[in-house]
mmCIF file of C-alpha atoms and ligand atoms in Angstrom:
data_model
loop_
_atom_site.group_PDB
_atom_site.id
_atom_site.type_symbol
_atom_site.label_atom_id
_atom_site.label_comp_id
_atom_site.label_asym_id
_atom_site.label_seq_id
_atom_site.Cartn_x
_atom_site.Cartn_y
_atom_site.Cartn_z
ATOM 1 C CA UNK S 1 -0.097 0.238 -0.343
ATOM 2 C CA UNK S 2 1.288 2.979 -0.609
ATOM 3 C CA UNK S 3 0.006 5.655 1.139
ATOM 4 C CA UNK S 4 2.195 8.748 2.060
ATOM 5 C CA UNK S 5 3.912 8.159 5.107
ATOM 6 C CA UNK S 6 4.265 9.123 7.771
ATOM 7 C CA UNK S 7 0.536 8.091 9.292
ATOM 8 C CA UNK S 8 -1.577 6.074 11.873
ATOM 9 C CA UNK S 9 -4.071 3.233 10.467
ATOM 10 C CA UNK S 10 -6.782 2.036 12.487
ATOM 11 C CA UNK S 11 -7.051 -1.616 12.303
ATOM 12 C CA UNK S 12 -11.576 -1.834 12.227
ATOM 13 C CA UNK S 13 -11.505 -5.288 12.406
ATOM 14 C CA UNK S 14 -9.252 -5.844 15.432
ATOM 15 C CA UNK S 15 -11.525 -2.431 17.085
ATOM 16 C CA UNK S 16 -14.514 -4.381 16.469
ATOM 17 C CA UNK S 17 -13.501 -7.985 17.659
ATOM 18 C CA UNK S 18 -11.860 -6.828 20.948
ATOM 19 C CA UNK S 19 -14.138 -4.948 21.390
ATOM 20 C CA UNK S 20 -16.998 -7.775 21.653
ATOM 21 C CA UNK S 21 -14.835 -9.484 23.613
ATOM 22 C CA UNK S 22 -15.138 -6.965 26.461
ATOM 23 C CA UNK S 23 -18.954 -6.197 25.660
ATOM 24 C CA UNK S 24 -18.861 -10.013 25.826
ATOM 25 C CA UNK S 25 -17.035 -10.825 29.205
ATOM 26 C CA UNK S 26 -19.007 -8.007 30.984
ATOM 27 C CA UNK S 27 -22.532 -9.126 29.514
ATOM 28 C CA UNK S 28 -21.346 -13.171 31.042
ATOM 29 C CA UNK S 29 -20.572 -11.619 34.330
ATOM 30 C CA UNK S 30 -22.383 -8.446 34.962
ATOM 31 C CA UNK S 31 -25.436 -7.325 31.590
ATOM 32 C CA UNK S 32 -26.153 -4.277 33.427
ATOM 33 C CA UNK S 33 -23.319 -2.712 32.697
ATOM 34 C CA UNK S 34 -22.586 0.806 30.332
ATOM 35 C CA UNK S 35 -19.159 0.630 28.656
ATOM 36 C CA UNK S 36 -17.657 4.537 28.982
ATOM 37 C CA UNK S 37 -15.026 5.118 26.329
ATOM 38 C CA UNK S 38 -12.115 6.806 27.954
ATOM 39 C CA UNK S 39 -12.061 10.302 25.065
ATOM 40 C CA UNK S 40 -8.424 11.402 26.831
ATOM 41 C CA UNK S 41 -6.871 8.166 25.136
ATOM 42 C CA UNK S 42 -7.697 8.762 21.908
ATOM 43 C CA UNK S 43 -10.324 11.202 21.003
ATOM 44 C CA UNK S 44 -9.378 11.280 17.117
ATOM 45 C CA UNK S 45 -13.934 12.802 16.222
ATOM 46 C CA UNK S 46 -13.984 8.835 13.778
ATOM 47 C CA UNK S 47 -12.737 7.111 16.873
ATOM 48 C CA UNK S 48 -14.986 8.504 19.664
ATOM 49 C CA UNK S 49 -17.938 8.525 17.052
ATOM 50 C CA UNK S 50 -17.015 4.466 16.464
ATOM 51 C CA UNK S 51 -17.271 3.638 19.953
ATOM 52 C CA UNK S 52 -20.736 5.962 20.079
ATOM 53 C CA UNK S 53 -22.158 3.912 17.582
ATOM 54 C CA UNK S 54 -20.817 0.227 19.253
ATOM 55 C CA UNK S 55 -23.213 1.648 22.725
ATOM 56 C CA UNK S 56 -20.721 2.773 24.583
ATOM 57 C CA UNK S 57 -21.126 5.782 26.672
ATOM 58 C CA UNK S 58 -18.374 9.064 26.795
ATOM 59 C CA UNK S 59 -16.353 9.123 29.351
ATOM 60 C CA UNK S 60 -15.063 12.900 29.538
ATOM 61 C CA UNK S 61 -12.941 14.690 31.676
ATOM 62 C CA UNK S 62 -13.121 18.494 30.925
ATOM 63 C CA UNK S 63 -15.981 21.263 29.542
ATOM 64 C CA UNK S 64 -13.914 20.752 26.046
ATOM 65 C CA UNK S 65 -14.169 16.805 25.925
ATOM 66 C CA UNK S 66 -17.507 17.075 27.012
ATOM 67 C CA UNK S 67 -18.264 19.543 24.336
ATOM 68 C CA UNK S 68 -16.925 17.323 21.846
ATOM 69 C CA UNK S 69 -19.327 15.018 22.793
ATOM 70 C CA UNK S 70 -22.369 16.896 22.201
ATOM 71 C CA UNK S 71 -20.556 17.979 18.702
ATOM 72 C CA UNK S 72 -20.156 14.465 17.339
ATOM 73 C CA UNK S 73 -23.670 13.946 18.031
ATOM 74 C CA UNK S 74 -23.950 11.546 21.740
ATOM 75 C CA UNK S 75 -26.813 11.611 22.621
ATOM 76 C CA UNK S 76 -28.213 13.422 26.001
ATOM 77 C CA UNK S 77 -26.977 11.514 28.665
ATOM 78 C CA UNK S 78 -25.089 9.231 27.862
ATOM 79 C CA UNK S 79 -21.927 10.978 28.931
ATOM 80 C CA UNK S 80 -19.756 10.282 31.873
ATOM 81 C CA UNK S 81 -18.487 13.326 33.158
ATOM 82 C CA UNK S 82 -15.310 12.830 35.384
ATOM 83 C CA UNK S 83 -12.417 14.312 37.247
ATOM 84 C CA UNK S 84 -11.186 17.670 38.756
ATOM 85 C CA UNK S 85 -11.357 20.039 36.045
ATOM 86 C CA UNK S 86 -15.213 20.613 35.177
ATOM 87 C CA UNK S 87 -16.894 23.982 34.898
ATOM 88 C CA UNK S 88 -19.793 24.956 37.185
ATOM 89 C CA UNK S 89 -21.843 25.094 33.896
ATOM 90 C CA UNK S 90 -20.955 22.492 32.302
ATOM 91 C CA UNK S 91 -21.347 20.299 35.467
ATOM 92 C CA UNK S 92 -25.225 21.345 36.116
ATOM 93 C CA UNK S 93 -25.591 21.215 32.621
ATOM 94 C CA UNK S 94 -24.624 17.400 32.610
ATOM 95 C CA UNK S 95 -26.252 16.839 35.816
ATOM 96 C CA UNK S 96 -29.818 18.187 34.677
ATOM 97 C CA UNK S 97 -29.438 16.193 31.516
ATOM 98 C CA UNK S 98 -29.208 12.463 32.727
ATOM 99 C CA UNK S 99 -25.643 12.381 32.734
ATOM 100 C CA UNK S 100 -23.683 9.810 35.129
ATOM 101 C CA UNK S 101 -21.044 12.439 37.240
ATOM 102 C CA UNK S 102 -18.862 12.089 39.730
ATOM 103 C CA UNK S 103 -17.688 14.329 41.412
ATOM 104 C CA UNK S 104 -14.104 14.928 42.731
ATOM 105 C CA UNK S 105 -13.680 17.683 44.653
ATOM 106 C CA UNK S 106 -15.360 20.339 47.641
ATOM 107 C CA UNK S 107 -15.952 22.992 44.718
ATOM 108 C CA UNK S 108 -18.507 20.699 43.246
ATOM 109 C CA UNK S 109 -20.527 19.981 46.063
ATOM 110 C CA UNK S 110 -20.613 23.795 46.685
ATOM 111 C CA UNK S 111 -21.909 23.936 42.864
ATOM 112 C CA UNK S 112 -24.921 21.510 43.779
ATOM 113 C CA UNK S 113 -25.875 24.318 45.807
ATOM 114 C CA UNK S 114 -28.435 25.952 43.282
ATOM 115 C CA UNK S 115 -29.846 22.424 41.975
ATOM 116 C CA UNK S 116 -33.432 21.770 42.604
ATOM 117 C CA UNK S 117 -33.285 19.643 45.281
ATOM 118 C CA UNK S 118 -34.575 16.814 42.808
ATOM 119 C CA UNK S 119 -32.169 16.825 40.927
ATOM 120 C CA UNK S 120 -29.149 16.570 43.158
ATOM 121 C CA UNK S 121 -27.716 12.954 42.494
ATOM 122 C CA UNK S 122 -23.978 12.310 41.932
ATOM 123 C CA UNK S 123 -21.948 10.140 41.664
ATOM 124 C CA UNK S 124 -18.241 10.074 44.447
ATOM 125 C CA UNK S 125 -14.863 9.657 43.115
ATOM 126 C CA UNK S 126 -13.262 7.293 46.186
ATOM 127 C CA UNK S 127 -8.932 8.358 46.672
ATOM 128 C CA UNK S 128 -7.841 4.719 48.402
ATOM 129 C CA UNK S 129 -4.386 3.659 49.167
ATOM 130 C CA UNK S 130 -4.235 1.473 46.755
ATOM 131 C CA UNK S 131 0.334 1.145 47.368
ATOM 132 C CA UNK S 132 -0.754 -0.237 50.472
ATOM 133 C CA UNK S 133 -3.840 -3.390 49.052
ATOM 134 C CA UNK S 134 -1.750 -3.792 46.300
ATOM 135 C CA UNK S 135 2.049 -3.310 46.604
ATOM 136 C CA UNK S 136 4.852 -1.814 44.307
ATOM 137 C CA UNK S 137 1.676 -1.688 41.626
ATOM 138 C CA UNK S 138 0.604 1.818 42.180
ATOM 139 C CA UNK S 139 1.540 5.086 40.048
ATOM 140 C CA UNK S 140 2.201 7.188 42.556
ATOM 141 C CA UNK S 141 3.946 4.700 45.925
ATOM 142 C CA UNK S 142 5.059 7.481 48.504
ATOM 143 C CA UNK S 143 2.596 10.513 47.810
ATOM 144 C CA UNK S 144 -0.720 8.505 46.294
ATOM 145 C CA UNK S 145 -3.223 9.030 44.085
ATOM 146 C CA UNK S 146 -4.730 12.831 44.379
ATOM 147 C CA UNK S 147 -8.199 12.321 42.427
ATOM 148 C CA UNK S 148 -10.701 12.135 44.062
ATOM 149 C CA UNK S 149 -12.284 11.908 48.401
ATOM 150 C CA UNK S 150 -9.203 10.480 50.919
ATOM 151 C CA UNK S 151 -11.154 7.422 52.819
ATOM 152 C CA UNK S 152 -8.106 6.811 55.027
ATOM 153 C CA UNK S 153 -8.407 10.240 56.316
ATOM 154 C CA UNK S 154 -11.914 11.339 56.302
ATOM 155 C CA UNK S 155 -12.386 12.995 53.680
ATOM 156 C CA UNK S 156 -14.479 11.163 52.043
ATOM 157 C CA UNK S 157 -16.208 10.371 55.518
ATOM 158 C CA UNK S 158 -16.950 13.856 55.492
ATOM 159 C CA UNK S 159 -18.245 14.311 51.612
ATOM 160 C CA UNK S 160 -20.671 11.762 52.122
ATOM 161 C CA UNK S 161 -22.252 13.473 55.420
ATOM 162 C CA UNK S 162 -21.911 16.674 53.350
ATOM 163 C CA UNK S 163 -23.943 15.942 50.357
ATOM 164 C CA UNK S 164 -26.063 14.062 52.644
ATOM 165 C CA UNK S 165 -26.787 17.291 54.325
ATOM 166 C CA UNK S 166 -27.941 18.914 51.824
ATOM 167 C CA UNK S 167 -30.562 16.150 50.168
ATOM 168 C CA UNK S 168 -28.020 15.354 47.568
ATOM 169 C CA UNK S 169 -28.565 11.574 46.409
ATOM 170 C CA UNK S 170 -25.015 9.488 46.205
ATOM 171 C CA UNK S 171 -26.279 7.442 43.159
ATOM 172 C CA UNK S 172 -23.136 6.667 42.550
ATOM 173 C CA UNK S 173 -19.275 5.204 43.412
ATOM 174 C CA UNK S 174 -16.507 6.096 41.327
ATOM 175 C CA UNK S 175 -13.383 4.154 42.109
ATOM 176 C CA UNK S 176 -10.837 4.591 38.878
ATOM 177 C CA UNK S 177 -7.706 3.624 39.577
ATOM 178 C CA UNK S 178 -4.365 4.156 37.434
ATOM 179 C CA UNK S 179 -1.824 1.315 38.038
ATOM 180 C CA UNK S 180 1.522 0.403 36.499
ATOM 181 C CA UNK S 181 0.582 -2.976 36.444
ATOM 182 C CA UNK S 182 -3.021 -3.357 35.141
ATOM 183 C CA UNK S 183 -3.732 -6.013 36.749
ATOM 184 C CA UNK S 184 -6.361 -8.860 38.257
ATOM 185 C CA UNK S 185 -4.991 -7.258 41.398
ATOM 186 C CA UNK S 186 -6.034 -4.158 41.048
ATOM 187 C CA UNK S 187 -9.920 -4.832 40.246
ATOM 188 C CA UNK S 188 -9.753 -7.076 43.454
ATOM 189 C CA UNK S 189 -8.344 -3.699 46.105
ATOM 190 C CA UNK S 190 -11.374 -1.878 44.093
ATOM 191 C CA UNK S 191 -14.217 -4.097 44.252
ATOM 192 C CA UNK S 192 -12.957 -4.886 47.849
ATOM 193 C CA UNK S 193 -13.040 -0.899 48.340
ATOM 194 C CA UNK S 194 -16.288 -0.821 46.720
ATOM 195 C CA UNK S 195 -18.442 -3.366 48.853
ATOM 196 C CA UNK S 196 -16.280 -2.174 52.377
ATOM 197 C CA UNK S 197 -17.419 1.982 51.403
ATOM 198 C CA UNK S 198 -21.378 -0.087 50.743
ATOM 199 C CA UNK S 199 -21.045 -1.535 54.174
ATOM 200 C CA UNK S 200 -20.443 1.133 55.984
ATOM 201 C CA UNK S 201 -21.806 3.678 54.599
ATOM 202 C CA UNK S 202 -24.683 1.687 53.439
ATOM 203 C CA UNK S 203 -25.158 3.412 50.425
ATOM 204 C CA UNK S 204 -28.283 2.997 47.851
ATOM 205 C CA UNK S 205 -25.686 2.773 44.261
ATOM 206 C CA UNK S 206 -27.200 3.103 40.917
ATOM 207 C CA UNK S 207 -23.865 2.051 39.802
ATOM 208 C CA UNK S 208 -20.450 1.399 40.431
ATOM 209 C CA UNK S 209 -17.416 2.752 38.194
ATOM 210 C CA UNK S 210 -14.014 0.589 38.938
ATOM 211 C CA UNK S 211 -13.090 3.504 35.419
ATOM 212 C CA UNK S 212 -10.028 1.597 33.444
ATOM 213 C CA UNK S 213 -7.082 1.013 33.394
ATOM 214 C CA UNK S 214 -7.040 -2.485 31.826
ATOM 215 C CA UNK S 215 -5.280 -4.248 29.083
ATOM 216 C CA UNK S 216 -7.079 -5.576 26.361
ATOM 217 C CA UNK S 217 -6.062 -7.033 22.957
ATOM 218 C CA UNK S 218 -2.542 -7.943 23.995
ATOM 219 C CA UNK S 219 -2.386 -11.986 24.519
ATOM 220 C CA UNK S 220 0.164 -12.174 26.928
ATOM 221 C CA UNK S 221 -1.811 -10.064 29.385
ATOM 222 C CA UNK S 222 -4.661 -10.290 31.577
ATOM 223 C CA UNK S 223 -8.096 -10.496 29.519
ATOM 224 C CA UNK S 224 -11.726 -8.791 29.960
ATOM 225 C CA UNK S 225 -13.078 -12.679 30.806
ATOM 226 C CA UNK S 226 -10.844 -12.236 33.726
ATOM 227 C CA UNK S 227 -11.263 -9.000 35.447
ATOM 228 C CA UNK S 228 -14.979 -9.012 34.592
ATOM 229 C CA UNK S 229 -15.120 -12.351 36.281
ATOM 230 C CA UNK S 230 -13.384 -11.149 39.227
ATOM 231 C CA UNK S 231 -14.692 -8.289 40.138
ATOM 232 C CA UNK S 232 -17.731 -10.036 39.816
ATOM 233 C CA UNK S 233 -17.712 -12.944 41.828
ATOM 234 C CA UNK S 234 -16.422 -10.787 44.576
ATOM 235 C CA UNK S 235 -18.726 -7.608 43.759
ATOM 236 C CA UNK S 236 -22.288 -9.708 44.130
ATOM 237 C CA UNK S 237 -21.349 -10.297 47.533
ATOM 238 C CA UNK S 238 -22.977 -6.617 48.731
ATOM 239 C CA UNK S 239 -24.288 -5.377 45.257
ATOM 240 C CA UNK S 240 -27.676 -6.759 43.473
ATOM 241 C CA UNK S 241 -26.683 -7.535 39.697
ATOM 242 C CA UNK S 242 -30.368 -6.075 38.673
ATOM 243 C CA UNK S 243 -29.944 -3.013 41.288
ATOM 244 C CA UNK S 244 -26.335 -1.784 40.446
ATOM 245 C CA UNK S 245 -25.065 -1.229 37.454
ATOM 246 C CA UNK S 246 -21.646 -1.498 36.397
ATOM 247 C CA UNK S 247 -20.198 1.020 34.985
ATOM 248 C CA UNK S 248 -15.975 0.952 33.267
ATOM 249 C CA UNK S 249 -14.219 2.987 31.856
ATOM 250 C CA UNK S 250 -11.856 1.733 28.954
ATOM 251 C CA UNK S 251 -9.343 3.425 26.820
ATOM 252 C CA UNK S 252 -5.828 1.439 26.229
ATOM 253 C CA UNK S 253 -8.123 -1.675 26.037
ATOM 254 C CA UNK S 254 -9.982 -0.580 23.286
ATOM 255 C CA UNK S 255 -8.244 1.341 21.404
ATOM 256 C CA UNK S 256 -4.231 1.051 21.986
ATOM 257 C CA UNK S 257 -4.005 -2.480 19.772
ATOM 258 C CA UNK S 258 -5.925 -1.638 16.808
ATOM 259 C CA UNK S 259 -3.772 1.254 15.579
ATOM 260 C CA UNK S 260 -0.139 1.396 13.622
ATOM 261 C CA UNK S 261 1.935 3.925 12.365
ATOM 262 C CA UNK S 262 3.862 3.514 9.621
ATOM 263 C CA UNK S 263 7.288 5.591 8.552
ATOM 264 C CA UNK S 264 9.480 5.068 5.721
ATOM 265 C CA UNK S 265 12.880 5.801 6.127
ATOM 266 C CA UNK S 266 14.356 8.744 4.306
ATOM 267 C CA UNK S 267 18.103 8.786 4.778
ATOM 268 C CA UNK S 268 20.699 6.177 6.276
ATOM 269 C CA UNK S 269 24.065 8.508 7.642
ATOM 270 C CA UNK S 270 27.260 7.091 9.407
ATOM 271 C CA UNK S 271 29.123 8.682 11.322
ATOM 272 C CA UNK S 272 32.656 7.971 13.359
ATOM 273 C CA UNK S 273 30.282 6.603 15.949
ATOM 274 C CA UNK S 274 27.069 4.895 14.770
ATOM 275 C CA UNK S 275 24.749 3.943 11.787
ATOM 276 C CA UNK S 276 21.503 6.115 11.752
ATOM 277 C CA UNK S 277 18.270 5.946 10.149
ATOM 278 C CA UNK S 278 16.401 8.725 9.463
ATOM 279 C CA UNK S 279 12.497 8.019 9.105
ATOM 280 C CA UNK S 280 9.763 10.266 8.753
ATOM 281 C CA UNK S 281 8.002 9.550 11.424
ATOM 282 C CA UNK S 282 8.835 10.399 15.049
ATOM 283 C CA UNK S 283 9.300 9.440 18.891
ATOM 284 C CA UNK S 284 7.112 12.087 19.738
ATOM 285 C CA UNK S 285 4.198 10.047 17.440
ATOM 286 C CA UNK S 286 4.541 7.118 19.546
ATOM 287 C CA UNK S 287 6.424 7.909 22.675
ATOM 288 C CA UNK S 288 4.884 10.910 23.068
ATOM 289 C CA UNK S 289 5.829 11.005 27.403
ATOM 290 C CA UNK S 290 9.838 10.111 25.842
ATOM 291 C CA UNK S 291 8.690 6.669 28.483
ATOM 292 C CA UNK S 292 8.984 3.650 26.635
ATOM 293 C CA UNK S 293 12.325 1.431 26.239
ATOM 294 C CA UNK S 294 10.365 -0.354 23.189
ATOM 295 C CA UNK S 295 7.541 -0.458 20.318
ATOM 296 C CA UNK S 296 6.197 -3.661 18.511
ATOM 297 C CA UNK S 297 7.669 -2.813 15.414
ATOM 298 C CA UNK S 298 8.027 -4.492 11.910
ATOM 299 C CA UNK S 299 9.440 -3.965 8.772
ATOM 300 C CA UNK S 300 8.876 -4.230 5.403
ATOM 301 C CA UNK S 301 12.084 -4.099 3.385
ATOM 302 C CA UNK S 302 12.432 -3.387 -0.682
ATOM 303 C CA UNK S 303 15.401 -5.569 -1.202
ATOM 304 C CA UNK S 304 17.838 -7.404 0.585
ATOM 305 C CA UNK S 305 21.064 -5.944 2.581
ATOM 306 C CA UNK S 306 24.008 -7.298 4.600
ATOM 307 C CA UNK S 307 23.071 -8.129 8.492
ATOM 308 C CA UNK S 308 24.431 -5.040 10.954
ATOM 309 C CA UNK S 309 25.424 -5.541 14.149
ATOM 310 C CA UNK S 310 23.359 -2.517 15.264
ATOM 311 C CA UNK S 311 21.412 0.663 13.456
ATOM 312 C CA UNK S 312 20.098 3.459 15.578
ATOM 313 C CA UNK S 313 16.798 4.122 14.016
ATOM 314 C CA UNK S 314 15.648 8.191 14.868
ATOM 315 C CA UNK S 315 13.075 10.126 13.617
ATOM 316 C CA UNK S 316 12.665 13.213 11.915
ATOM 317 C CA UNK S 317 12.491 16.306 14.665
ATOM 318 C CA UNK S 318 16.027 18.043 15.853
ATOM 319 C CA UNK S 319 15.816 16.483 19.150
ATOM 320 C CA UNK S 320 18.574 14.173 19.302
ATOM 321 C CA UNK S 321 16.937 11.728 22.193
ATOM 322 C CA UNK S 322 14.113 11.562 18.842
ATOM 323 C CA UNK S 323 16.124 8.493 18.912
ATOM 324 C CA UNK S 324 13.646 5.746 18.459
ATOM 325 C CA UNK S 325 15.688 1.990 18.893
ATOM 326 C CA UNK S 326 18.339 0.334 18.068
ATOM 327 C CA UNK S 327 17.866 -2.520 15.238
ATOM 328 C CA UNK S 328 20.585 -5.175 16.733
ATOM 329 C CA UNK S 329 21.867 -7.822 13.747
ATOM 330 C CA UNK S 330 19.172 -7.177 11.147
ATOM 331 C CA UNK S 331 18.731 -5.981 7.354
ATOM 332 C CA UNK S 332 20.570 -2.753 6.363
ATOM 333 C CA UNK S 333 17.869 -0.576 5.839
ATOM 334 C CA UNK S 334 17.699 1.325 2.901
ATOM 335 C CA UNK S 335 15.631 4.877 1.958
ATOM 336 C CA UNK S 336 12.101 4.147 0.893
ATOM 337 C CA UNK S 337 12.156 1.099 3.055
ATOM 338 C CA UNK S 338 9.037 1.256 5.559
ATOM 339 C CA UNK S 339 9.207 0.677 9.516
ATOM 340 C CA UNK S 340 5.311 0.376 11.466
ATOM 341 C CA UNK S 341 5.199 0.223 14.720
ATOM 342 C CA UNK S 342 2.162 -1.909 16.564
ATOM 343 C CA UNK S 343 -0.288 -0.830 18.979
ATOM 344 C CA UNK S 344 -0.182 2.685 19.417
ATOM 345 C CA UNK S 345 -3.320 3.776 19.481
ATOM 346 C CA UNK S 346 -3.513 5.145 23.309
ATOM 347 C CA UNK S 347 -1.371 8.684 24.461
ATOM 348 C CA UNK S 348 -0.243 8.381 21.236
ATOM 349 C CA UNK S 349 -2.217 10.976 18.686
ATOM 350 C CA UNK S 350 -3.688 12.705 21.602
ATOM 351 C CA UNK S 351 -0.443 13.829 23.893
ATOM 352 C CA UNK S 352 1.695 14.729 20.331
ATOM 353 C CA UNK S 353 3.055 17.776 20.109
ATOM 354 C CA UNK S 354 2.538 20.331 17.117
ATOM 355 C CA UNK S 355 6.801 20.498 17.189
ATOM 356 C CA UNK S 356 8.441 20.622 13.789
ATOM 357 C CA UNK S 357 5.833 18.994 11.815
ATOM 358 C CA UNK S 358 1.716 18.703 12.075
ATOM 359 C CA UNK S 359 -0.741 15.725 12.658
ATOM 360 C CA UNK S 360 0.319 13.421 9.986
ATOM 361 C CA UNK S 361 -3.043 11.775 7.976
ATOM 362 C CA UNK S 362 -5.170 8.478 9.666
ATOM 363 C CA UNK S 363 -7.216 6.042 8.123
ATOM 364 C CA UNK S 364 -9.202 2.923 9.195
ATOM 365 C CA UNK S 365 -8.711 0.272 7.594
ATOM 366 C CA UNK S 366 -12.050 -2.162 6.176
ATOM 367 C CA UNK S 367 -11.527 -5.052 4.180
ATOM 368 C CA UNK S 368 -8.648 -4.636 2.743
ATOM 369 C CA UNK S 369 -9.360 -0.777 1.973
ATOM 370 C CA UNK S 370 -7.884 2.190 3.222
ATOM 371 C CA UNK S 371 -10.574 5.018 4.380
ATOM 372 C CA UNK S 372 -9.046 8.767 4.970
ATOM 373 C CA UNK S 373 -10.624 9.498 8.536
ATOM 374 C CA UNK S 374 -8.178 12.440 9.064
ATOM 375 C CA UNK S 375 -6.075 14.632 6.882
ATOM 376 C CA UNK S 376 -2.876 15.920 7.859
ATOM 377 C CA UNK S 377 -2.730 19.318 9.762
ATOM 378 C CA UNK S 378 -1.049 21.954 7.164
ATOM 379 C CA UNK S 379 0.216 25.424 8.120
ATOM 380 C CA UNK S 380 -3.751 26.227 7.519
ATOM 381 C CA UNK S 381 -4.945 24.176 10.003
ATOM 382 C CA UNK S 382 -2.210 25.817 12.283
ATOM 383 C CA UNK S 383 -2.977 29.271 11.830
ATOM 384 C CA UNK S 384 -6.293 28.756 12.965
ATOM 385 C CA UNK S 385 -7.562 30.786 15.846
ATOM 386 C CA UNK S 386 -4.239 32.553 15.322
ATOM 387 C CA UNK S 387 -5.165 36.850 15.705
ATOM 388 C CA UNK S 388 -2.142 38.510 13.467
ATOM 389 C CA UNK S 389 -3.975 41.737 13.245
ATOM 390 C CA UNK S 390 -3.783 43.108 16.597
HETATM 391 C C1 PLP I 1 -11.091 8.949 35.418
HETATM 392 C C2 PLP I 1 -10.645 7.861 34.210
HETATM 393 N N1 PLP I 1 -11.397 6.792 33.719
HETATM 394 C C3 PLP I 1 -10.671 6.191 32.531
HETATM 395 C C4 PLP I 1 -9.332 5.699 31.934
HETATM 396 C C5 PLP I 1 -8.658 5.355 31.158
HETATM 397 O O1 PLP I 1 -7.646 4.564 31.434
HETATM 398 P P1 PLP I 1 -6.918 3.397 30.659
HETATM 399 O O2 PLP I 1 -6.838 4.588 29.055
HETATM 400 O O3 PLP I 1 -5.850 3.027 31.257
HETATM 401 O O4 PLP I 1 -7.945 3.038 30.581
HETATM 402 C C6 PLP I 1 -8.808 6.927 32.652
HETATM 403 C C7 PLP I 1 -7.085 6.835 32.758
HETATM 404 O O5 PLP I 1 -6.311 7.706 32.631
HETATM 405 C C8 PLP I 1 -9.171 7.799 33.625
HETATM 406 O O6 PLP I 1 -8.247 8.936 34.706
#
């Protein structure tokens, strides 16, 4: 396929097959459920509309994401509004429109005063000591998580009292916890906390929202069936499957694996120390936080070359550390060869900077055809909203 590189490709069959596995796992273990697609993980308009068509709610965490959901046609009420940076207007509108709104901070409790009492129903995000329950697996082992109301120091209990004093119904519990491991232990802990808190506070919950953070589409990692079976077993001890919905908010698990990034070798350069293979892709497009040490990749060679002990594969930016990986004992790469990076759909396109080059083309591959769903950005798009006449 001779499309102009660099570009991303969304493999629609892989996406849909993987999503179906998730849906089946949920249906098997807790069919009274909602899947909220996490916009932040990849909010490409085609992607968010596709998940809407698959029946997902939109999981959003800012006024911009909230309005984006409305702009792509998400039905009223099919939004899950989370996070600390909601605006008052969209917060109140979302509640009145019947969205699922999970409060994260004190200011949101204050905002509830202006709502008529009959509309006062929210979910509450709990902050708990996940490191203690799953040593070595949390993201911030020393300082702890920063979202929601802390259970251990009594802030959660205070928030519950404040809500009850205002006649606010606590309709749901939000327990999203990002982890380093994405392991089953994390979801055992989350389900356990939900049960413990239910017992202590005697909630009458419409939903338990366990958040995202799962693996998906990777055969060597925990499978959807395992996550759902485990949580359902624990939760069913204290919650009635008919009465309380299970909400999940996957991002990475549903959009990570089915996207690849295609690049071309544009130059090969030898220095005193190394062979550098320069490509028209960039590390900023598949690892914008420059945190990964390896990438799933494959080659499309045009011809045969000698095996070389080491080639350093580089990106197009002028940053020295825009080096993607070292090809060790691999055939020599030549201009025109392609390098494809796999499983790069999560926290990539949405975090890439507009640095030196702008956003690349995106295609959807469906039935052997490539359909363009985003045109690469040019200076015209970059200039949008700039004000040059002062
Ligand atoms: C509240 C919430 N839900 C869902 C997600 C999605 O997580 P992931 O992409 O790891 O599945 C996140 C990610 O940070 C989140 O903060």
